[in-house]
Coordinates of C-alpha atoms and ligand atoms in Angstrom, one line a residue:
X111 CA -17.4 17.7 -12.1
X112 CA -14.9 15.5 -13.9
X113 CA -12.7 17.7 -16.2
X114 CA -13.7 17.9 -20.2
X115 CA -12.2 19.0 -23.5
X116 CA -8.4 20.2 -23.2
X117 CA -8.3 19.6 -19.4
X118 CA -9.5 15.7 -19.2
X119 CA -6.6 14.8 -22.5
X120 CA -4.2 16.6 -19.6
X121 CA -5.3 14.7 -16.6
X122 CA -3.6 10.5 -16.3
X123 CA -5.9 9.6 -15.0
X124 CA -9.4 10.0 -16.6
X125 CA -7.7 10.5 -19.5
X126 CA -8.5 7.3 -22.2
X127 CA -6.6 9.6 -25.4
X128 CA -8.3 7.9 -29.2
X129 CA -10.7 5.3 -26.6
X130 CA -13.1 7.7 -25.3
X131 CA -16.4 6.4 -26.8
X132 CA -17.2 7.8 -30.2
X133 CA -21.0 9.2 -28.0
X134 CA -19.0 10.8 -25.0
X135 CA -17.1 12.9 -26.9
X136 CA -19.7 16.1 -27.3
X137 CA -20.9 15.9 -24.0
X138 CA -16.5 15.6 -22.0
X139 CA -16.0 19.4 -25.1
X140 CA -13.4 16.5 -27.2
X141 CA -15.5 16.2 -30.6
X142 CA -12.4 17.8 -33.3
X143 CA -9.7 17.3 -30.4
X144 CA -9.0 13.3 -31.4
X145 CA -9.0 11.4 -35.0
X146 CA -12.8 10.3 -35.7
X147 CA -12.4 7.1 -35.2
X148 CA -12.4 5.9 -31.9
X149 CA -9.7 2.4 -30.0
X150 CA -10.4 0.2 -27.5
X151 CA -7.9 -0.1 -25.2
X152 CA -7.2 -3.8 -26.4
X153 CA -5.9 -1.4 -29.8
X154 CA -4.4 1.4 -27.7
X155 CA -2.1 -1.5 -25.8
X156 CA -1.3 -2.8 -29.9
X157 CA -0.1 0.3 -31.4
X158 CA 2.0 0.5 -27.9
X159 CA 3.8 -2.7 -28.5
X160 CA 3.7 -1.7 -32.4
X161 CA 6.3 1.5 -31.2
X162 CA 8.1 -0.3 -29.0
X163 CA 8.7 -3.0 -31.6
X164 CA 10.9 -0.3 -33.9
X165 CA 12.7 1.0 -31.4
X166 CA 16.0 -0.6 -30.8
X167 CA 17.2 1.2 -27.4
X168 CA 16.3 0.3 -24.5
X169 CA 16.0 3.9 -22.8
X170 CA 14.6 4.7 -25.7
X171 CA 11.5 2.5 -24.7
X172 CA 11.9 3.2 -21.0
X173 CA 11.6 6.9 -21.9
X174 CA 8.3 5.8 -24.8
X175 CA 6.5 4.1 -21.7
X176 CA 7.6 6.7 -18.6
X177 CA 5.8 9.2 -21.2
X178 CA 2.5 6.8 -21.9
X179 CA 2.8 6.6 -17.9
X180 CA 2.4 10.7 -17.5
X181 CA -0.1 11.0 -20.5
X182 CA -2.6 7.8 -19.9
X183 CA -2.3 5.6 -16.8
X184 CA -4.2 2.8 -17.6
X185 CA -2.9 1.8 -20.1
X186 CA 0.2 2.6 -19.7
X187 CA -0.7 -0.6 -16.4
X188 CA -3.1 -2.4 -19.2
X189 CA 1.0 -2.5 -21.5
X190 CA 3.0 -3.6 -18.6
X191 CA 0.4 -6.2 -17.4
X192 CA 0.0 -7.4 -21.1
X193 CA 3.3 -8.7 -20.3
X194 CA 5.5 -8.7 -17.7
X195 CA 7.9 -10.0 -18.5
X196 CA 8.4 -7.7 -21.9
X197 CA 8.3 -4.5 -19.8
X198 CA 9.9 -5.7 -16.3
X199 CA 13.3 -5.4 -17.2
X200 CA 12.4 -1.6 -19.6
X201 CA 10.8 -0.6 -16.4
X202 CA 12.7 -1.9 -13.6
X203 CA 16.5 -3.4 -13.8
X204 CA 18.5 -3.2 -15.6
X205 CA 17.3 -0.7 -17.6
X206 CA 16.0 2.0 -15.0
X207 CA 19.8 1.8 -14.1
X208 CA 21.3 4.2 -16.8
X209 CA 17.1 5.7 -17.2
X210 CA 18.7 6.9 -13.5
X211 CA 22.0 7.3 -14.3
X212 CA 21.2 9.5 -16.6
X213 CA 17.9 11.0 -15.7
X214 CA 19.2 15.1 -15.4
X215 CA 19.2 14.3 -18.5
X216 CA 16.3 11.9 -20.1
X217 CA 14.0 13.9 -17.6
X218 CA 10.2 15.9 -19.6
X219 CA 7.2 15.1 -16.4
X220 CA 9.0 14.8 -13.4
X221 CA 6.8 11.7 -10.7
X222 CA 7.0 11.5 -7.2
X223 CA 7.6 14.4 -4.6
X224 CA 11.9 15.5 -3.9
X225 CA 11.8 17.3 -0.6
X226 CA 15.0 19.0 0.0
X227 CA 17.3 19.3 2.9
X228 CA 17.6 23.2 2.2
X229 CA 12.9 23.1 3.1
X230 CA 13.8 21.1 6.9
X231 CA 11.5 22.5 9.0
X232 CA 8.6 22.3 6.5
X233 CA 8.5 19.2 5.4
X234 CA 5.3 19.1 6.2
X235 CA 3.9 21.3 3.5
X236 CA 5.8 20.0 1.3
X237 CA 4.2 17.0 1.1
X238 CA 0.7 18.6 1.9
X239 CA 0.8 19.3 -1.9
X240 CA 0.3 16.1 -2.6
X241 CA -2.3 15.9 -4.4
X242 CA -3.9 12.6 -3.3
X243 CA -5.0 12.1 0.2
X244 CA -5.0 8.5 1.0
X245 CA -1.4 7.1 0.7
X246 CA -0.3 3.7 2.2
X247 CA 2.7 3.5 0.5
X248 CA 5.6 5.6 0.3
X249 CA 8.7 4.0 -1.4
X250 CA 11.4 7.2 -0.2
X251 CA 15.6 7.1 -1.3
X252 CA 18.6 9.7 -0.9
X253 CA 19.7 8.3 -3.8
X254 CA 23.0 7.1 -2.5
X255 CA 23.2 3.2 -3.1
X256 CA 20.9 2.5 -6.1
X257 CA 22.2 -0.9 -7.8
X258 CA 25.4 -1.0 -7.5
X259 CA 25.9 2.3 -8.8
X260 CA 26.3 4.4 -6.2
X261 CA 26.1 7.8 -4.9
X262 CA 23.2 9.5 -8.0
X263 CA 21.8 12.0 -6.0
X264 CA 18.0 13.1 -6.9
X265 CA 19.0 11.4 -10.1
X266 CA 18.1 8.0 -7.7
X267 CA 13.8 8.8 -8.5
X268 CA 13.5 6.3 -11.1
X269 CA 13.5 3.6 -8.5
X270 CA 10.6 4.7 -5.9
X271 CA 8.7 5.5 -9.6
X272 CA 9.9 1.5 -11.6
X273 CA 9.5 -0.3 -7.7
X274 CA 5.9 1.5 -7.8
X275 CA 4.3 0.2 -11.0
X276 CA 5.9 -1.8 -9.9
X277 CA 3.7 -2.4 -7.2
X278 CA 0.3 -2.3 -9.5
X279 CA 1.5 -4.0 -11.7
X280 CA 2.2 -7.0 -9.9
X281 CA 0.9 -7.1 -7.0
X282 CA -2.5 -4.4 -7.3
X283 CA -1.5 -1.2 -5.3
X284 CA -3.9 1.0 -7.1
X285 CA -1.1 4.0 -8.5
X286 CA -3.4 6.0 -6.7
X287 CA -2.5 5.1 -2.7
X288 CA 1.6 5.1 -3.6
X289 CA 4.0 7.9 -4.0
X290 CA 7.2 7.7 -5.3
X291 CA 9.7 10.2 -2.7
X292 CA 13.1 11.6 -3.7
X293 CA 15.1 13.1 0.0
X294 CA 17.7 15.2 -1.9
X295 CA 20.5 15.5 1.4
X296 CA 23.0 16.9 -1.8
X297 CA 25.8 14.3 -3.8
X298 CA 28.4 13.4 -3.3
X299 CA 28.7 12.6 -7.7
X300 CA 30.9 15.0 -8.2
X301 CA 29.7 13.8 -11.5
X302 CA 26.7 15.9 -10.9
X303 CA 28.1 18.5 -9.1
X304 CA 29.6 19.9 -11.9
X305 CA 27.2 18.7 -14.3
X306 CA 24.5 22.5 -15.1
X307 CA 21.9 19.5 -16.0
X308 CA 21.9 17.6 -12.3
X309 CA 18.0 19.0 -10.9
X310 CA 19.4 18.2 -7.1
X311 CA 21.0 20.4 -4.1
X312 CA 24.8 21.1 -5.5
X313 CA 25.9 20.4 -2.4
X314 CA 27.8 17.4 -0.3
X315 CA 26.0 14.9 1.4
X316 CA 24.2 15.8 4.7
X317 CA 26.0 13.4 7.2
X318 CA 25.2 13.0 11.1
X319 CA 22.4 14.6 13.5
X320 CA 21.3 16.4 10.7
X321 CA 20.6 13.8 8.7
X322 CA 19.3 11.8 11.6
X323 CA 16.8 14.5 12.5
X324 CA 15.2 14.3 8.8
X325 CA 14.3 12.1 8.2
X326 CA 13.1 12.4 11.4
X327 CA 11.0 14.9 11.1
X328 CA 9.5 12.7 7.1
X329 CA 8.7 9.7 9.1
X330 CA 6.8 12.1 11.2
X331 CA 5.5 14.2 9.0
X332 CA 4.0 11.7 7.2
X333 CA 2.6 9.5 10.4
X334 CA 0.5 13.6 10.5
X335 CA -0.9 13.6 7.2
X336 CA -0.9 9.7 6.4
X337 CA -1.3 7.3 9.5
X338 CA -2.6 4.8 7.1
X339 CA 0.8 4.8 5.7
X340 CA 3.2 2.1 4.9
X341 CA 6.4 3.5 4.6
X342 CA 9.9 1.9 2.0
X343 CA 13.1 2.4 2.2
X344 CA 15.3 2.0 -1.2
X345 CA 19.1 2.1 -2.0
X346 CA 20.2 3.6 1.3
X347 CA 23.9 3.5 2.0
X348 CA 23.7 0.7 4.1
X349 CA 25.9 3.0 7.3
X350 CA 22.2 5.0 7.0
X351 CA 19.3 1.7 5.7
X352 CA 20.6 -0.6 9.1
X353 CA 20.6 2.5 11.4
X354 CA 17.2 3.7 9.8
X355 CA 15.5 0.6 9.7
X356 CA 16.3 -0.1 13.7
X357 CA 15.4 3.0 14.3
X358 CA 11.8 2.5 13.1
X359 CA 10.3 -1.2 12.2
X360 CA 9.0 -1.3 15.9
X361 CA 8.0 2.3 15.4
X362 CA 5.5 2.8 12.4
X363 CA 4.8 0.1 9.4
X364 CA 8.3 -0.2 7.1
X365 CA 10.3 -2.5 6.3
X366 CA 13.8 -1.6 4.3
X367 CA 13.5 -3.8 0.5
X368 CA 17.5 -4.6 0.0
X369 CA 18.0 -6.0 3.2
X370 CA 14.2 -7.8 4.2
X371 CA 12.5 -8.4 0.2
X372 CA 16.2 -9.5 -0.3
X373 CA 16.5 -11.6 2.2
X374 CA 13.1 -12.9 0.9
X375 CA 13.7 -13.2 -2.1
X376 CA 17.0 -15.1 -1.9
X377 CA 15.3 -17.4 0.8
X378 CA 12.9 -18.1 -1.8
X379 CA 15.2 -19.2 -4.3
X380 CA 17.1 -21.4 -2.0
X381 CA 14.4 -23.0 -0.8
X382 CA 13.7 -24.1 -4.7
X383 CA 17.9 -24.9 -4.9
X384 CA 17.5 -27.1 -2.4
X385 CA 14.1 -29.0 -4.0
X386 CA 16.8 -29.8 -6.6
X387 CA 19.4 -31.0 -5.1
X388 CA 17.1 -33.1 -2.6
X389 CA 19.5 -31.6 0.7
X390 CA 18.5 -29.6 4.5
X391 CA 18.6 -25.7 4.8
X392 CA 20.2 -26.6 8.3
X393 CA 22.6 -28.8 5.9
X394 CA 24.1 -25.6 3.2
X395 CA 26.6 -23.0 4.0
X396 CA 26.7 -19.6 2.5
X397 CA 29.3 -17.0 1.6
X398 CA 28.5 -14.2 0.1
X399 CA 30.7 -11.5 -2.0
X400 CA 30.0 -8.8 -0.5
X401 CA 29.0 -7.3 3.0
X402 CA 26.9 -4.8 3.5
X403 CA 22.9 -4.5 3.8
X404 CA 21.2 -7.5 1.6
X405 CA 24.1 -9.6 2.8
X406 CA 23.6 -8.9 6.4
X407 CA 19.6 -9.5 5.5
X408 CA 20.2 -12.5 3.7
X409 CA 22.3 -13.8 5.8
X410 CA 19.8 -13.3 9.3
X411 CA 17.1 -14.4 7.4
X412 CA 18.4 -17.9 6.1
X413 CA 19.3 -17.7 10.0
X414 CA 16.3 -17.9 11.0
X415 CA 15.3 -20.0 8.8
X416 CA 17.4 -22.5 9.6
X417 CA 16.7 -22.5 13.8
X418 CA 12.5 -23.5 12.0
X419 CA 14.7 -27.0 11.1
X420 CA 15.6 -27.2 15.0
X421 CA 19.4 -25.1 15.3
X422 CA 20.6 -22.6 17.0
X423 CA 20.5 -19.2 16.1
X424 CA 24.9 -19.1 16.8
X425 CA 25.5 -22.3 15.2
X426 CA 22.9 -20.6 12.1
X427 CA 24.6 -17.6 12.0
X428 CA 28.2 -19.6 11.7
X429 CA 27.1 -20.9 8.4
X430 CA 27.1 -17.9 7.0
X431 CA 30.2 -15.8 5.6
X432 CA 30.7 -12.8 4.6
X433 CA 33.5 -11.0 3.2
X434 CA 34.1 -8.3 1.1
X435 CA 36.5 -5.7 -0.3
X436 CA 39.9 -6.5 3.4
X437 CA 38.8 -10.4 2.8
X438 CA 36.9 -12.7 4.3
X439 CA 35.2 -11.5 7.3
X440 CA 37.0 -13.3 10.9
X441 CA 37.1 -11.9 13.9
X442 CA 40.3 -10.8 13.6
X443 CA 39.4 -8.2 11.5
X444 CA 38.9 -4.0 13.7
X445 CA 36.4 -3.2 10.9
X446 CA 33.1 -4.6 11.1
X447 CA 30.3 -2.7 11.4
X448 CA 28.4 -3.6 14.6
X449 CA 25.7 -5.0 11.8
X450 CA 28.8 -7.1 10.2
X451 CA 29.7 -8.6 14.0
X452 CA 26.7 -11.8 13.8
X453 CA 28.9 -13.0 10.8
X454 CA 32.8 -12.5 11.2
X455 CA 34.1 -16.3 12.8
X456 CA 36.4 -17.1 14.2
X457 CA 39.4 -17.7 11.3
X458 CA 42.1 -17.0 9.6
X459 CA 42.2 -13.7 7.5
X460 CA 41.3 -14.5 3.3
X461 CA 42.6 -12.6 1.5
X462 CA 41.4 -14.9 -1.9
X463 CA 37.4 -15.7 -2.2
X464 CA 38.7 -18.6 -4.6
X465 CA 40.9 -19.8 -1.1
X466 CA 37.7 -18.4 1.3
X467 CA 35.8 -21.0 -0.7
X468 CA 38.0 -23.6 -0.9
X469 CA 38.3 -23.6 3.2
X470 CA 34.4 -22.8 4.1
X471 CA 33.4 -25.3 1.7
X472 CA 29.9 -22.9 0.4
X473 CA 26.8 -25.2 -0.9
X474 CA 26.2 -22.2 -1.9
X475 CA 27.9 -18.2 -3.1
X476 CA 25.5 -14.7 -2.6
X477 CA 27.7 -12.0 -4.9
X478 CA 25.5 -8.7 -3.7
X479 CA 29.1 -7.0 -3.8
X480 CA 28.2 -4.1 -6.5
X481 CA 31.3 -5.4 -8.5
X482 CA 31.1 -7.2 -11.4
X483 CA 32.7 -11.2 -13.0
X484 CA 34.4 -11.8 -9.9
X485 CA 32.6 -14.9 -9.7
X486 CA 35.0 -16.0 -12.6
X487 CA 35.8 -19.2 -13.9
X488 CA 37.7 -20.0 -11.2
X489 CA 35.4 -19.6 -8.9
X490 CA 32.3 -21.2 -10.0
X491 CA 35.4 -24.5 -11.0
X492 CA 35.3 -24.4 -7.5
X493 CA 32.3 -23.9 -6.2
X494 CA 31.1 -26.9 -8.5
X495 CA 34.6 -29.2 -7.8
X496 CA 33.4 -29.3 -4.0
X497 CA 29.9 -29.3 -4.7
X498 CA 27.2 -31.8 -7.0
X499 CA 25.1 -28.5 -7.9
X500 CA 26.6 -25.7 -6.1
X501 CA 24.3 -22.7 -6.0
X502 CA 24.6 -19.3 -7.4
X503 CA 23.0 -16.2 -7.1
X504 CA 25.0 -13.2 -8.6
X505 CA 21.9 -10.5 -7.0
X506 CA 24.1 -7.4 -7.9
X507 CA 21.6 -5.2 -10.2
X508 CA 22.1 -4.2 -12.9
X509 CA 23.2 -6.3 -15.0
X510 CA 26.4 -4.3 -16.1
X511 CA 26.9 -5.1 -12.4
X512 CA 25.8 -8.9 -12.3
X513 CA 28.7 -10.8 -10.4
X514 CA 29.1 -13.5 -13.8
X515 CA 26.3 -14.0 -16.6
X516 CA 23.4 -17.4 -16.4
X517 CA 25.8 -18.6 -19.7
X518 CA 29.2 -18.5 -17.4
X519 CA 27.7 -20.6 -14.4
X520 CA 26.5 -22.9 -17.0
X521 CA 29.6 -23.2 -18.4
X522 CA 32.0 -23.5 -15.9
X523 CA 29.3 -26.0 -14.5
X524 CA 29.1 -28.2 -16.6
X525 CA 25.3 -26.6 -16.1
X526 CA 25.5 -28.2 -13.0
X527 CA 25.4 -25.2 -11.5
X528 CA 21.8 -23.8 -9.5
X529 CA 21.8 -20.6 -10.5
X530 CA 19.1 -16.9 -10.0
X531 CA 20.5 -13.4 -10.8
X532 CA 19.0 -10.2 -9.9
X533 CA 18.9 -9.2 -13.2
X534 CA 17.4 -11.3 -16.7
X535 CA 19.6 -13.7 -18.4
X536 CA 18.0 -15.2 -21.1
X537 CA 17.4 -18.9 -21.9
X538 CA 21.4 -20.7 -21.7
X539 CA 21.7 -23.6 -24.3
X540 CA 24.1 -25.6 -23.5
X541 CA 25.3 -29.3 -25.6
X542 CA 21.1 -31.0 -26.1
X543 CA 20.1 -28.8 -23.5
X544 CA 18.8 -25.5 -22.0
X545 CA 18.4 -23.5 -19.3
X546 CA 15.9 -21.1 -17.8
X547 CA 17.9 -18.7 -15.5
X548 CA 16.0 -17.0 -12.1
X549 CA 15.4 -13.8 -11.6
X550 CA 16.7 -13.2 -8.0
X551 CA 15.4 -10.2 -7.2
X552 CA 13.4 -8.8 -5.0
X553 CA 10.2 -7.6 -6.9
X554 CA 8.3 -10.9 -5.6
X555 CA 8.5 -10.2 -2.2
X556 CA 7.9 -6.4 -2.4
X557 CA 4.5 -6.4 -4.5
X558 CA 3.0 -8.5 -3.0
X559 CA 4.3 -7.3 0.8
X560 CA 2.5 -3.9 0.2
X561 CA -0.9 -5.4 -1.3
X562 CA -0.6 -7.5 1.9
X563 CA -0.3 -4.7 4.1
X564 CA -2.4 -2.5 2.2
X565 CA -5.8 -5.6 2.3
X566 CA -4.9 -5.5 6.3
X567 CA -4.0 -2.5 6.8
X568 CA -1.5 -3.9 8.9
X569 CA 0.5 -2.0 11.6
X570 CA 4.0 -3.1 11.5
X571 CA 6.3 -5.0 9.9
X572 CA 8.2 -7.3 11.7
X573 CA 10.5 -10.2 9.7
X574 CA 8.6 -14.1 10.7
X575 CA 6.4 -11.8 7.2
X576 CA 9.7 -12.9 5.0
X577 CA 10.3 -16.2 5.4
X578 CA 6.2 -16.7 5.0
X579 CA 6.9 -14.4 1.9
X580 CA 10.1 -17.2 0.6
X581 CA 7.9 -20.1 1.2
X582 CA 5.5 -18.5 -0.6
X583 CA 7.3 -17.6 -3.4
X584 CA 9.1 -20.9 -3.8
X585 CA 5.6 -23.5 -3.2
X586 CA 4.2 -21.9 -6.3
X587 CA 7.6 -23.4 -8.2
X588 CA 6.2 -26.7 -10.3
X589 CA 9.0 -29.9 -11.1
X590 CA 8.3 -29.1 -14.7
X591 CA 10.6 -25.2 -14.1
X592 CA 13.1 -27.0 -11.4
X593 CA 14.4 -29.2 -13.5
X594 CA 14.3 -26.9 -17.0
X595 CA 16.9 -24.8 -13.8
X596 CA 14.1 -22.7 -12.6
X597 CA 13.9 -22.1 -8.8
X598 CA 10.5 -19.1 -9.1
X599 CA 7.9 -18.5 -10.5
X600 CA 7.9 -17.3 -14.6
X601 CA 8.2 -14.1 -14.4
X602 CA 5.1 -13.7 -17.3
X603 CA 3.3 -15.3 -13.9
X604 CA 4.5 -12.6 -12.0
X605 CA 0.1 -11.7 -11.3
X606 CA -0.8 -14.7 -9.8
X607 CA 2.5 -15.3 -7.5
X608 CA 2.6 -12.5 -6.3
X609 CA -1.3 -12.3 -5.5
X610 CA -0.7 -15.6 -3.6
X611 CA 2.2 -14.9 -2.0
X612 CA -0.4 -11.7 -0.7
X613 CA -2.6 -13.5 0.6
X614 CA -0.4 -16.0 2.4
X615 CA 2.0 -12.8 4.3
X616 CA -2.2 -11.3 4.6
X617 CA -2.7 -15.1 6.8
X618 CA 0.4 -14.3 8.9
X619 CA -1.1 -10.9 9.3
X620 CA -4.1 -11.3 11.0
X621 CA -3.1 -14.6 12.6
X622 CA -0.9 -12.3 15.4
X623 CA -3.3 -10.0 15.5
X624 CA -1.5 -6.7 13.1
X625 CA -4.2 -6.7 11.3
X626 CA -6.1 -3.2 11.6
X627 CA -9.4 -4.3 9.7
X628 CA -11.5 -7.8 10.8
X629 CA -10.2 -11.4 9.6
X630 CA -12.4 -11.9 5.9
X631 CA -13.7 -15.1 5.9
X632 CA -11.8 -15.1 2.6
X633 CA -7.9 -13.4 2.5
X634 CA -7.0 -14.7 -0.9
X635 CA -10.9 -13.5 -2.9
X636 CA -10.9 -10.2 -1.0
X637 CA -6.9 -9.1 -1.9
X638 CA -7.9 -10.2 -5.3
X639 CA -11.2 -7.8 -4.9
X640 CA -9.1 -5.3 -3.9
X641 CA -6.2 -5.5 -7.0
X642 CA -6.2 -2.3 -9.1
X643 CA -7.1 -2.7 -13.3
X644 CA -6.4 -1.4 -15.6
X645 CA -10.1 -0.1 -16.9
X646 CA -10.7 3.5 -17.6
X647 CA -12.6 4.9 -14.7
X648 CA -16.6 6.5 -16.2
X649 CA -16.0 9.9 -16.7
Ligands
NDP926 N1 18.8 -8.5 -6.5 C1 18.5 -8.3 -5.7 O1 16.9 -8.5 -5.8 C2 18.8 -7.2 -4.2 C3 20.6 -7.1 -5.5 N2 20.3 -6.3 -4.9 C4 22.1 -5.6 -5.8 O2 23.0 -6.2 -4.3 C5 24.0 -5.2 -4.8 C6 24.4 -4.8 -2.2 O3 23.1 -3.8 -2.3 P1 23.7 -3.8 -1.2 O4 24.1 -4.4 -0.3 O5 22.6 -2.8 -0.1 O6 24.8 -2.6 -0.4 P2 26.4 -2.4 0.7 O7 26.9 -1.3 -0.3 O8 25.1 -1.8 1.2 O9 27.2 -3.5 0.2 C7 28.4 -3.4 -0.6 C8 29.1 -4.5 -0.3 O10 29.8 -5.1 -1.3 C9 31.3 -5.2 -1.1 N3 32.1 -4.7 -1.8 C10 32.7 -3.3 -2.4 N4 33.9 -3.9 -3.6 C11 33.4 -5.7 -2.6 C12 34.6 -6.3 -3.5 N5 35.6 -5.9 -4.8 N6 35.0 -6.6 -2.8 C13 34.2 -7.8 -2.4 N7 33.1 -7.5 -1.4 C14 33.3 -5.7 -2.0 C15 31.3 -3.8 0.2 O11 32.2 -3.0 1.5 P3 32.6 -2.4 1.3 O12 31.2 -1.4 2.3 O13 33.2 -1.9 2.6 O14 33.1 -1.4 -0.5 C16 29.5 -4.1 0.6 O15 31.0 -5.0 2.1 C17 24.2 -4.5 -5.4 O16 25.0 -4.5 -6.4 C18 22.4 -4.0 -5.2 O17 22.1 -3.8 -6.6 C19 20.4 -5.2 -3.5 C20 19.0 -5.2 -3.6 C21 18.4 -6.4 -4.5
PYR927 C1 17.1 -5.2 -6.8 C2 17.2 -3.8 -5.5 O1 16.2 -3.5 -4.6 C3 18.7 -3.2 -6.1 O2 19.0 -3.8 -6.3 O3 19.3 -2.4 -4.6
MG928 MG1 17.1 -0.7 -4.1

């Protein structure tokens, strides 16, 4: 029996607000509870656009949209899908970064599951409180490396919430099947520990065996309660992200978006760049600013993609170099972690990034350092002197952490940079030319991966699925888009792009025998039919 009256108006899944048809209102006990006129979904969307249009501050817009999500889910998704290029920067990077930093101050309706380490031993009973019983996709963080903003404790919850909204908007993963989770193992962020409004555990971060046992209990509980569920790890510090992925990738359906999703979107951008420069992947050398989860994930996937073009894995890895806070990663350094070692090469130690560019002569630089402005004029001018079409990817998020702006990259390279950034930039005018900067963000990958896994009920997520995803993104970019500098599909068309990428990944899942459903005659049609549409459910 569907709820009626005020209870119905407070159920975000079934609520239509002012769009309840007049003829249904008596039956649903809604007469008098709504204005006498009736909206359509279209007039409701127009009203949200109007309300957002008068707000100048993006955080206020973020709040308006989260309130809407808590009140009327269909209208929320319909609004986001009405103009993804406008709304993605509000519910995702860059605005979500500011929202997370202030999450305890701006909190209105909590969303998702919070699992504190103090509930160790009882996680299953907490997770069982989640009202939906067919959860297929979890995005989980422990809040330690939120975008490039560091340890935000439970305030990091904005990231799983925002990413899962985009699973739905971009690729149609039904929202009822998604679950955002924050594991609260404490925080080392003193500002939050001192803030009376902070809502997480007031204790230093748990480390070591107790942390590992907590993760193990979490994974086991999810497997028991939601056996068809895929777990996406998000924004963990690299010393947890890498071992967690290693531990679980062959045991359950799981992946880490910062390592694998980012790698795929970077590879897609490189494939696009090579169509512009008319070069081969195996002719490239990449120098990363940063040597963490994202850098090593991208470097490894590029290496694997180079192997597909005929060179050995060691030779491929030798074309990928890391440069971190202590300089170029060379074999003589003693501070290199195991996951970085494949990309530490024999070379003299170098402390200057420009000097490293001079000596290594990369064709592309990829910024995943969390530190803004390090792709300075000298860096970009050196890249532009060495390369006819230098690849410049400042991937750190949010915008305040970007290694350079689009304008800087185009200006300092005299318009020759092939550019993409983790957070969006506006088009850049240089003389009589207009450049459209692409957003090199894993948002081109994770929603599609989610839909592919859902449609196939994949038992595992494997590396080659990310190479396929990269190829599928790249093949959508038209010559006109490349001519304007755009190496990713335009954001306004991200839904079509994601459904295409999902179908290509799903094909690979079926080919590898990892699907747990029968192969349909038309995979793309099956995905299209499964994809969530923002249409009011019957009541
Ligand atoms: N565009 C996209 O889709 C994505 C972007 N990102 C972004 O990438 C960034 C990094 O993420 P991730 O790799 O997971 O984070 P990590 O913390 O794992 O890596 C950051 C790396 O940068 C290094 N670093 C810090 N300061 C400097 C400096 N001054 N010069 C050079 N290197 C420095 C760190 O070294 P040390 O550890 O020694 O401090 C570390 O190796 C974040 O801003 C994140 O938002 C991540 C995923 C996806
Ligand atoms: C995009 C993303 O996953 C990050 O910046 O961490
Ligand atoms: Mg991330």
